[in-house]
């Protein structure tokens, strides 16, 4: 069963509660929270206080995507704020094995994020420790960008690597996902699709989430 994770980066921040309520009433199982520090990526979004507020308003799984340098400094703070799933960038962490173990010790699911230029084979010696891998299908930093087509091949390569571990490790795709490319992403091996702009700019977000899941 695929999972949709609407990204609140594209939500209406003046009425965030309303948008969380919409997600609560939808078929989305996760809520994707993009944390940007203005250093790892050329944009600043939101952080711990916003996560805490969202936590109070939903029972959905909170999928926190850290686009920050030295992410390990904040793992505990994000756990305390309500994160269920914590992902950090391969490009932002020096001691990935230690970071993954730390996230697990804190009681969260752990994932590594790969930028568009980072090959999946770099995960060979850590894949079996992960709960998920997040493949960026745009350059991180902004919502509403164009999907990078090379992503399909990366997803299918990663699927082969995961199959060789005989473990259940989810593949998540983030950036430029819409109802036109969702089916091909599932067919390539994706399990979780993040969707910001395609959900929040649509006239009927609940229906768009259902369509992204292949339900009409
Ligand atoms: C980009 C973020 C994404 C973003 C996706 O840096 O990681 O999660 O919100 O937005 P869309 O779906 O609009 O590309
Ligand atoms: Zn994201």
PDB file of C-alpha atoms and ligand atoms in Angstrom:
ATOM      1  CA  UNK A   1       0.000   0.000   0.000  1.00  0.00           C
ATOM      2  CA  UNK A   2       1.513   3.326  -1.048  1.00  0.00           C
ATOM      3  CA  UNK A   3       1.724   6.236   1.369  1.00  0.00           C
ATOM      4  CA  UNK A   4       1.204   9.930   0.626  1.00  0.00           C
ATOM      5  CA  UNK A   5       2.995  12.545   2.720  1.00  0.00           C
ATOM      6  CA  UNK A   6       1.632  16.047   2.013  1.00  0.00           C
ATOM      7  CA  UNK A   7       4.385  18.634   2.557  1.00  0.00           C
ATOM      8  CA  UNK A   8       3.198  21.550   4.669  1.00  0.00           C
ATOM      9  CA  UNK A   9       5.889  23.746   3.090  1.00  0.00           C
ATOM     10  CA  UNK A  10       3.141  24.556   0.563  1.00  0.00           C
ATOM     11  CA  UNK A  11       0.404  25.025   3.202  1.00  0.00           C
ATOM     12  CA  UNK A  12      -1.231  28.327   4.157  1.00  0.00           C
ATOM     13  CA  UNK A  13       0.772  29.311   7.258  1.00  0.00           C
ATOM     14  CA  UNK A  14      -1.855  31.829   8.347  1.00  0.00           C
ATOM     15  CA  UNK A  15      -4.349  28.966   8.529  1.00  0.00           C
ATOM     16  CA  UNK A  16      -2.085  26.002   9.164  1.00  0.00           C
ATOM     17  CA  UNK A  17      -4.623  24.360  11.491  1.00  0.00           C
ATOM     18  CA  UNK A  18      -7.130  24.238   8.649  1.00  0.00           C
ATOM     19  CA  UNK A  19      -4.641  22.543   6.349  1.00  0.00           C
ATOM     20  CA  UNK A  20      -3.716  19.965   9.016  1.00  0.00           C
ATOM     21  CA  UNK A  21      -7.436  19.283   9.480  1.00  0.00           C
ATOM     22  CA  UNK A  22      -7.733  18.676   5.728  1.00  0.00           C
ATOM     23  CA  UNK A  23      -4.865  16.150   5.929  1.00  0.00           C
ATOM     24  CA  UNK A  24      -6.522  14.511   8.972  1.00  0.00           C
ATOM     25  CA  UNK A  25      -9.645  14.005   6.863  1.00  0.00           C
ATOM     26  CA  UNK A  26      -7.713  12.642   3.874  1.00  0.00           C
ATOM     27  CA  UNK A  27      -6.173   9.271   2.948  1.00  0.00           C
ATOM     28  CA  UNK A  28      -2.657  10.610   3.635  1.00  0.00           C
ATOM     29  CA  UNK A  29      -0.873   8.578   6.330  1.00  0.00           C
ATOM     30  CA  UNK A  30       2.117  10.853   6.900  1.00  0.00           C
ATOM     31  CA  UNK A  31       2.711  14.624   7.119  1.00  0.00           C
ATOM     32  CA  UNK A  32       6.017  15.803   5.639  1.00  0.00           C
ATOM     33  CA  UNK A  33       7.768  18.599   7.552  1.00  0.00           C
ATOM     34  CA  UNK A  34      10.631  20.385   5.728  1.00  0.00           C
ATOM     35  CA  UNK A  35      13.183  21.951   8.066  1.00  0.00           C
ATOM     36  CA  UNK A  36      15.674  24.284   6.311  1.00  0.00           C
ATOM     37  CA  UNK A  37      18.494  26.215   7.961  1.00  0.00           C
ATOM     38  CA  UNK A  38      19.571  28.658   5.243  1.00  0.00           C
ATOM     39  CA  UNK A  39      23.035  27.004   5.202  1.00  0.00           C
ATOM     40  CA  UNK A  40      22.581  23.483   3.835  1.00  0.00           C
ATOM     41  CA  UNK A  41      19.954  24.863   1.446  1.00  0.00           C
ATOM     42  CA  UNK A  42      19.424  28.442   0.219  1.00  0.00           C
ATOM     43  CA  UNK A  43      16.144  28.893   2.103  1.00  0.00           C
ATOM     44  CA  UNK A  44      14.841  29.039   5.676  1.00  0.00           C
ATOM     45  CA  UNK A  45      11.535  27.386   6.520  1.00  0.00           C
ATOM     46  CA  UNK A  46      10.395  26.530  10.068  1.00  0.00           C
ATOM     47  CA  UNK A  47      11.491  24.373  12.957  1.00  0.00           C
ATOM     48  CA  UNK A  48      10.736  22.958  16.367  1.00  0.00           C
ATOM     49  CA  UNK A  49       7.890  25.265  17.566  1.00  0.00           C
ATOM     50  CA  UNK A  50       5.917  24.638  14.367  1.00  0.00           C
ATOM     51  CA  UNK A  51       6.491  20.873  14.641  1.00  0.00           C
ATOM     52  CA  UNK A  52       5.190  20.946  18.236  1.00  0.00           C
ATOM     53  CA  UNK A  53       2.047  22.785  17.131  1.00  0.00           C
ATOM     54  CA  UNK A  54       1.412  20.310  14.298  1.00  0.00           C
ATOM     55  CA  UNK A  55       1.950  17.381  16.704  1.00  0.00           C
ATOM     56  CA  UNK A  56      -0.932  18.641  18.876  1.00  0.00           C
ATOM     57  CA  UNK A  57      -3.259  18.816  15.866  1.00  0.00           C
ATOM     58  CA  UNK A  58      -2.772  15.359  14.316  1.00  0.00           C
ATOM     59  CA  UNK A  59      -2.294  11.652  14.949  1.00  0.00           C
ATOM     60  CA  UNK A  60      -0.713  11.124  11.521  1.00  0.00           C
ATOM     61  CA  UNK A  61       2.946  10.077  11.368  1.00  0.00           C
ATOM     62  CA  UNK A  62       5.188  13.146  11.339  1.00  0.00           C
ATOM     63  CA  UNK A  63       7.914  12.693   8.730  1.00  0.00           C
ATOM     64  CA  UNK A  64      10.600  15.298   9.446  1.00  0.00           C
ATOM     65  CA  UNK A  65      13.047  16.044   6.599  1.00  0.00           C
ATOM     66  CA  UNK A  66      16.093  17.859   7.957  1.00  0.00           C
ATOM     67  CA  UNK A  67      17.822  20.084   5.401  1.00  0.00           C
ATOM     68  CA  UNK A  68      20.327  21.365   7.935  1.00  0.00           C
ATOM     69  CA  UNK A  69      24.085  21.053   8.514  1.00  0.00           C
ATOM     70  CA  UNK A  70      25.241  18.876  11.425  1.00  0.00           C
ATOM     71  CA  UNK A  71      21.725  17.445  11.827  1.00  0.00           C
ATOM     72  CA  UNK A  72      22.773  15.169  14.737  1.00  0.00           C
ATOM     73  CA  UNK A  73      22.833  18.207  17.061  1.00  0.00           C
ATOM     74  CA  UNK A  74      19.037  18.363  16.898  1.00  0.00           C
ATOM     75  CA  UNK A  75      17.830  14.731  16.801  1.00  0.00           C
ATOM     76  CA  UNK A  76      16.705  14.745  20.429  1.00  0.00           C
ATOM     77  CA  UNK A  77      14.950  18.113  20.127  1.00  0.00           C
ATOM     78  CA  UNK A  78      12.975  16.908  17.109  1.00  0.00           C
ATOM     79  CA  UNK A  79      12.042  13.689  18.922  1.00  0.00           C
ATOM     80  CA  UNK A  80      10.820  15.734  21.905  1.00  0.00           C
ATOM     81  CA  UNK A  81       8.811  17.969  19.556  1.00  0.00           C
ATOM     82  CA  UNK A  82       6.937  14.946  18.179  1.00  0.00           C
ATOM     83  CA  UNK A  83       8.776  13.540  15.158  1.00  0.00           C
ATOM     84  CA  UNK A  84       8.008   9.878  14.332  1.00  0.00           C
ATOM     85  CA  UNK A  85      10.358   9.618  11.353  1.00  0.00           C
ATOM     86  CA  UNK A  86      13.593  11.580  11.026  1.00  0.00           C
ATOM     87  CA  UNK A  87      15.514  11.852   7.762  1.00  0.00           C
ATOM     88  CA  UNK A  88      18.777  13.716   7.247  1.00  0.00           C
ATOM     89  CA  UNK A  89      20.966  14.294   4.205  1.00  0.00           C
ATOM     90  CA  UNK A  90      23.840  12.007   3.246  1.00  0.00           C
ATOM     91  CA  UNK A  91      25.614  15.194   2.133  1.00  0.00           C
ATOM     92  CA  UNK A  92      25.230  16.834   5.575  1.00  0.00           C
ATOM     93  CA  UNK A  93      26.508  14.178   7.969  1.00  0.00           C
ATOM     94  CA  UNK A  94      30.025  12.758   8.477  1.00  0.00           C
ATOM     95  CA  UNK A  95      29.192   9.832  10.767  1.00  0.00           C
ATOM     96  CA  UNK A  96      26.093   8.381   9.217  1.00  0.00           C
ATOM     97  CA  UNK A  97      26.168   5.026  10.994  1.00  0.00           C
ATOM     98  CA  UNK A  98      26.348   6.750  14.371  1.00  0.00           C
ATOM     99  CA  UNK A  99      23.558   9.168  13.379  1.00  0.00           C
ATOM    100  CA  UNK A 100      21.233   6.351  12.298  1.00  0.00           C
ATOM    101  CA  UNK A 101      21.890   4.458  15.555  1.00  0.00           C
ATOM    102  CA  UNK A 102      21.213   7.630  17.551  1.00  0.00           C
ATOM    103  CA  UNK A 103      17.833   8.184  15.859  1.00  0.00           C
ATOM    104  CA  UNK A 104      16.877   4.570  16.625  1.00  0.00           C
ATOM    105  CA  UNK A 105      17.968   4.903  20.270  1.00  0.00           C
ATOM    106  CA  UNK A 106      15.683   7.928  20.503  1.00  0.00           C
ATOM    107  CA  UNK A 107      12.776   5.727  19.366  1.00  0.00           C
ATOM    108  CA  UNK A 108      12.229   7.128  15.871  1.00  0.00           C
ATOM    109  CA  UNK A 109      12.399   5.644  12.383  1.00  0.00           C
ATOM    110  CA  UNK A 110      15.567   6.686  10.543  1.00  0.00           C
ATOM    111  CA  UNK A 111      16.153   7.574   6.904  1.00  0.00           C
ATOM    112  CA  UNK A 112      18.888   9.016   4.722  1.00  0.00           C
ATOM    113  CA  UNK A 113      18.118  11.594   2.034  1.00  0.00           C
ATOM    114  CA  UNK A 114      20.022  11.674  -1.265  1.00  0.00           C
ATOM    115  CA  UNK A 115      20.323  14.847  -3.345  1.00  0.00           C
ATOM    116  CA  UNK A 116      19.764  14.461  -7.105  1.00  0.00           C
ATOM    117  CA  UNK A 117      23.518  14.142  -7.789  1.00  0.00           C
ATOM    118  CA  UNK A 118      24.241  11.588  -5.042  1.00  0.00           C
ATOM    119  CA  UNK A 119      24.322   7.976  -6.319  1.00  0.00           C
ATOM    120  CA  UNK A 120      22.341   5.293  -4.494  1.00  0.00           C
ATOM    121  CA  UNK A 121      25.314   2.896  -4.433  1.00  0.00           C
ATOM    122  CA  UNK A 122      26.859   5.035  -1.653  1.00  0.00           C
ATOM    123  CA  UNK A 123      24.276   3.400   0.641  1.00  0.00           C
ATOM    124  CA  UNK A 124      25.595  -0.155   0.143  1.00  0.00           C
ATOM    125  CA  UNK A 125      27.081  -0.440   3.629  1.00  0.00           C
ATOM    126  CA  UNK A 126      24.313   1.310   5.571  1.00  0.00           C
ATOM    127  CA  UNK A 127      21.115   0.295   3.752  1.00  0.00           C
ATOM    128  CA  UNK A 128      20.357  -2.653   6.093  1.00  0.00           C
ATOM    129  CA  UNK A 129      20.268  -0.263   9.084  1.00  0.00           C
ATOM    130  CA  UNK A 130      17.632   2.058   7.565  1.00  0.00           C
ATOM    131  CA  UNK A 131      13.848   2.227   7.784  1.00  0.00           C
ATOM    132  CA  UNK A 132      13.606   4.364   4.668  1.00  0.00           C
ATOM    133  CA  UNK A 133      15.564   6.205   1.983  1.00  0.00           C
ATOM    134  CA  UNK A 134      14.358   9.543   0.660  1.00  0.00           C
ATOM    135  CA  UNK A 135      15.309  10.267  -2.951  1.00  0.00           C
ATOM    136  CA  UNK A 136      15.200  13.969  -3.826  1.00  0.00           C
ATOM    137  CA  UNK A 137      13.598  14.463  -7.225  1.00  0.00           C
ATOM    138  CA  UNK A 138      14.366  18.221  -7.161  1.00  0.00           C
ATOM    139  CA  UNK A 139      17.221  20.166  -5.624  1.00  0.00           C
ATOM    140  CA  UNK A 140      16.182  20.732  -2.006  1.00  0.00           C
ATOM    141  CA  UNK A 141      15.160  24.177  -0.800  1.00  0.00           C
ATOM    142  CA  UNK A 142      11.892  25.069  -2.464  1.00  0.00           C
ATOM    143  CA  UNK A 143       8.462  23.681  -3.249  1.00  0.00           C
ATOM    144  CA  UNK A 144       6.907  23.805  -6.688  1.00  0.00           C
ATOM    145  CA  UNK A 145       9.986  22.805  -8.741  1.00  0.00           C
ATOM    146  CA  UNK A 146      10.143  20.586 -11.816  1.00  0.00           C
ATOM    147  CA  UNK A 147      10.540  16.819 -11.307  1.00  0.00           C
ATOM    148  CA  UNK A 148      13.941  15.412 -12.398  1.00  0.00           C
ATOM    149  CA  UNK A 149      13.379  12.432 -14.730  1.00  0.00           C
ATOM    150  CA  UNK A 150      16.557  10.572 -13.692  1.00  0.00           C
ATOM    151  CA  UNK A 151      14.739   9.822 -10.421  1.00  0.00           C
ATOM    152  CA  UNK A 152      12.940   6.777 -11.902  1.00  0.00           C
ATOM    153  CA  UNK A 153      16.262   5.026 -12.533  1.00  0.00           C
ATOM    154  CA  UNK A 154      17.558   5.889  -9.063  1.00  0.00           C
ATOM    155  CA  UNK A 155      14.386   4.481  -7.494  1.00  0.00           C
ATOM    156  CA  UNK A 156      14.638   1.210  -9.423  1.00  0.00           C
ATOM    157  CA  UNK A 157      18.362   0.840  -8.617  1.00  0.00           C
ATOM    158  CA  UNK A 158      17.582   1.429  -4.938  1.00  0.00           C
ATOM    159  CA  UNK A 159      14.736  -1.092  -5.083  1.00  0.00           C
ATOM    160  CA  UNK A 160      17.186  -3.755  -6.323  1.00  0.00           C
ATOM    161  CA  UNK A 161      19.589  -2.917  -3.487  1.00  0.00           C
ATOM    162  CA  UNK A 162      16.764  -3.139  -0.928  1.00  0.00           C
ATOM    163  CA  UNK A 163      15.501  -6.452  -2.332  1.00  0.00           C
ATOM    164  CA  UNK A 164      18.969  -7.923  -1.832  1.00  0.00           C
ATOM    165  CA  UNK A 165      18.735  -7.166   1.922  1.00  0.00           C
ATOM    166  CA  UNK A 166      15.418  -9.042   2.329  1.00  0.00           C
ATOM    167  CA  UNK A 167      14.336  -6.254   4.710  1.00  0.00           C
ATOM    168  CA  UNK A 168      11.344  -3.926   4.520  1.00  0.00           C
ATOM    169  CA  UNK A 169      12.941  -0.545   3.756  1.00  0.00           C
ATOM    170  CA  UNK A 170      10.700   2.138   2.293  1.00  0.00           C
ATOM    171  CA  UNK A 171      11.584   4.302  -0.707  1.00  0.00           C
ATOM    172  CA  UNK A 172      10.262   7.864  -0.454  1.00  0.00           C
ATOM    173  CA  UNK A 173      10.383  10.392  -3.306  1.00  0.00           C
ATOM    174  CA  UNK A 174      10.287  14.158  -2.716  1.00  0.00           C
ATOM    175  CA  UNK A 175       9.920  17.020  -5.180  1.00  0.00           C
ATOM    176  CA  UNK A 176       7.704  17.753  -8.153  1.00  0.00           C
ATOM    177  CA  UNK A 177       5.452  14.745  -7.523  1.00  0.00           C
ATOM    178  CA  UNK A 178       1.993  15.001  -9.120  1.00  0.00           C
ATOM    179  CA  UNK A 179      -0.817  12.809 -10.398  1.00  0.00           C
ATOM    180  CA  UNK A 180       0.973  12.450 -13.761  1.00  0.00           C
ATOM    181  CA  UNK A 181       4.232  10.908 -12.456  1.00  0.00           C
ATOM    182  CA  UNK A 182       2.914   9.088  -9.340  1.00  0.00           C
ATOM    183  CA  UNK A 183       2.028   5.856 -11.175  1.00  0.00           C
ATOM    184  CA  UNK A 184       5.442   5.555 -12.839  1.00  0.00           C
ATOM    185  CA  UNK A 185       7.127   6.199  -9.472  1.00  0.00           C
ATOM    186  CA  UNK A 186       5.179   3.333  -7.844  1.00  0.00           C
ATOM    187  CA  UNK A 187       6.044   1.104 -10.789  1.00  0.00           C
ATOM    188  CA  UNK A 188       9.727   1.978 -10.347  1.00  0.00           C
ATOM    189  CA  UNK A 189       9.560   0.896  -6.685  1.00  0.00           C
ATOM    190  CA  UNK A 190       8.523   3.962  -4.664  1.00  0.00           C
ATOM    191  CA  UNK A 191       6.482   3.375  -1.485  1.00  0.00           C
ATOM    192  CA  UNK A 192       5.979   6.927  -0.183  1.00  0.00           C
ATOM    193  CA  UNK A 193       5.356  10.054  -2.260  1.00  0.00           C
ATOM    194  CA  UNK A 194       5.799  13.546  -0.817  1.00  0.00           C
ATOM    195  CA  UNK A 195       3.521  16.125  -2.423  1.00  0.00           C
ATOM    196  CA  UNK A 196       3.477  19.840  -1.666  1.00  0.00           C
ATOM    197  CA  UNK A 197       2.431  22.042  -4.517  1.00  0.00           C
ATOM    198  CA  UNK A 198       0.331  19.412  -6.312  1.00  0.00           C
ATOM    199  CA  UNK A 199      -1.833  18.945  -3.192  1.00  0.00           C
ATOM    200  CA  UNK A 200      -2.082  22.460  -1.812  1.00  0.00           C
ATOM    201  CA  UNK A 201      -2.541  24.285  -5.112  1.00  0.00           C
ATOM    202  CA  UNK A 202      -5.305  21.947  -6.237  1.00  0.00           C
ATOM    203  CA  UNK A 203      -8.978  22.881  -5.980  1.00  0.00           C
ATOM    204  CA  UNK A 204      -9.744  19.705  -4.082  1.00  0.00           C
ATOM    205  CA  UNK A 205      -6.703  18.602  -2.022  1.00  0.00           C
ATOM    206  CA  UNK A 206      -8.468  15.576  -0.493  1.00  0.00           C
ATOM    207  CA  UNK A 207      -9.364  14.295  -3.953  1.00  0.00           C
ATOM    208  CA  UNK A 208      -5.822  14.981  -5.215  1.00  0.00           C
ATOM    209  CA  UNK A 209      -4.395  12.906  -2.332  1.00  0.00           C
ATOM    210  CA  UNK A 210      -6.756  10.057  -3.288  1.00  0.00           C
ATOM    211  CA  UNK A 211      -5.653  10.354  -6.930  1.00  0.00           C
ATOM    212  CA  UNK A 212      -1.981  10.305  -5.909  1.00  0.00           C
ATOM    213  CA  UNK A 213      -2.759   7.004  -4.185  1.00  0.00           C
ATOM    214  CA  UNK A 214      -4.290   5.709  -7.402  1.00  0.00           C
ATOM    215  CA  UNK A 215      -7.846   5.919  -6.004  1.00  0.00           C
ATOM    216  CA  UNK A 216     -10.342   7.927  -8.026  1.00  0.00           C
TER     217      UNK A 216
HETATM  218  C1  LIG B   1      11.989  20.616  -1.124  1.00  0.00           C
HETATM  219  C2  LIG B   1      11.248  19.874  -0.063  1.00  0.00           C
HETATM  220  C3  LIG B   1       9.999  19.246  -0.508  1.00  0.00           C
HETATM  221  C4  LIG B   1       8.944  20.185  -1.023  1.00  0.00           C
HETATM  222  C5  LIG B   1       8.216  19.437  -2.092  1.00  0.00           C
HETATM  223  O1  LIG B   1      13.209  20.996  -0.614  1.00  0.00           O
HETATM  224  O2  LIG B   1      12.057  18.860   0.496  1.00  0.00           O
HETATM  225  O3  LIG B   1       9.450  18.424   0.514  1.00  0.00           O
HETATM  226  O4  LIG B   1       8.040  20.616  -0.039  1.00  0.00           O
HETATM  227  O5  LIG B   1       7.363  20.313  -2.714  1.00  0.00           O
HETATM  228  P1  LIG B   1       6.732  20.021  -4.150  1.00  0.00           P
HETATM  229  O6  LIG B   1       5.899  18.798  -4.013  1.00  0.00           O
HETATM  230  O7  LIG B   1       5.927  21.272  -4.380  1.00  0.00           O
HETATM  231  O8  LIG B   1       7.860  19.864  -5.120  1.00  0.00           O
HETATM  232 ZN1  LIG B   2      11.059  17.420   1.858  1.00  0.00          ZN
END
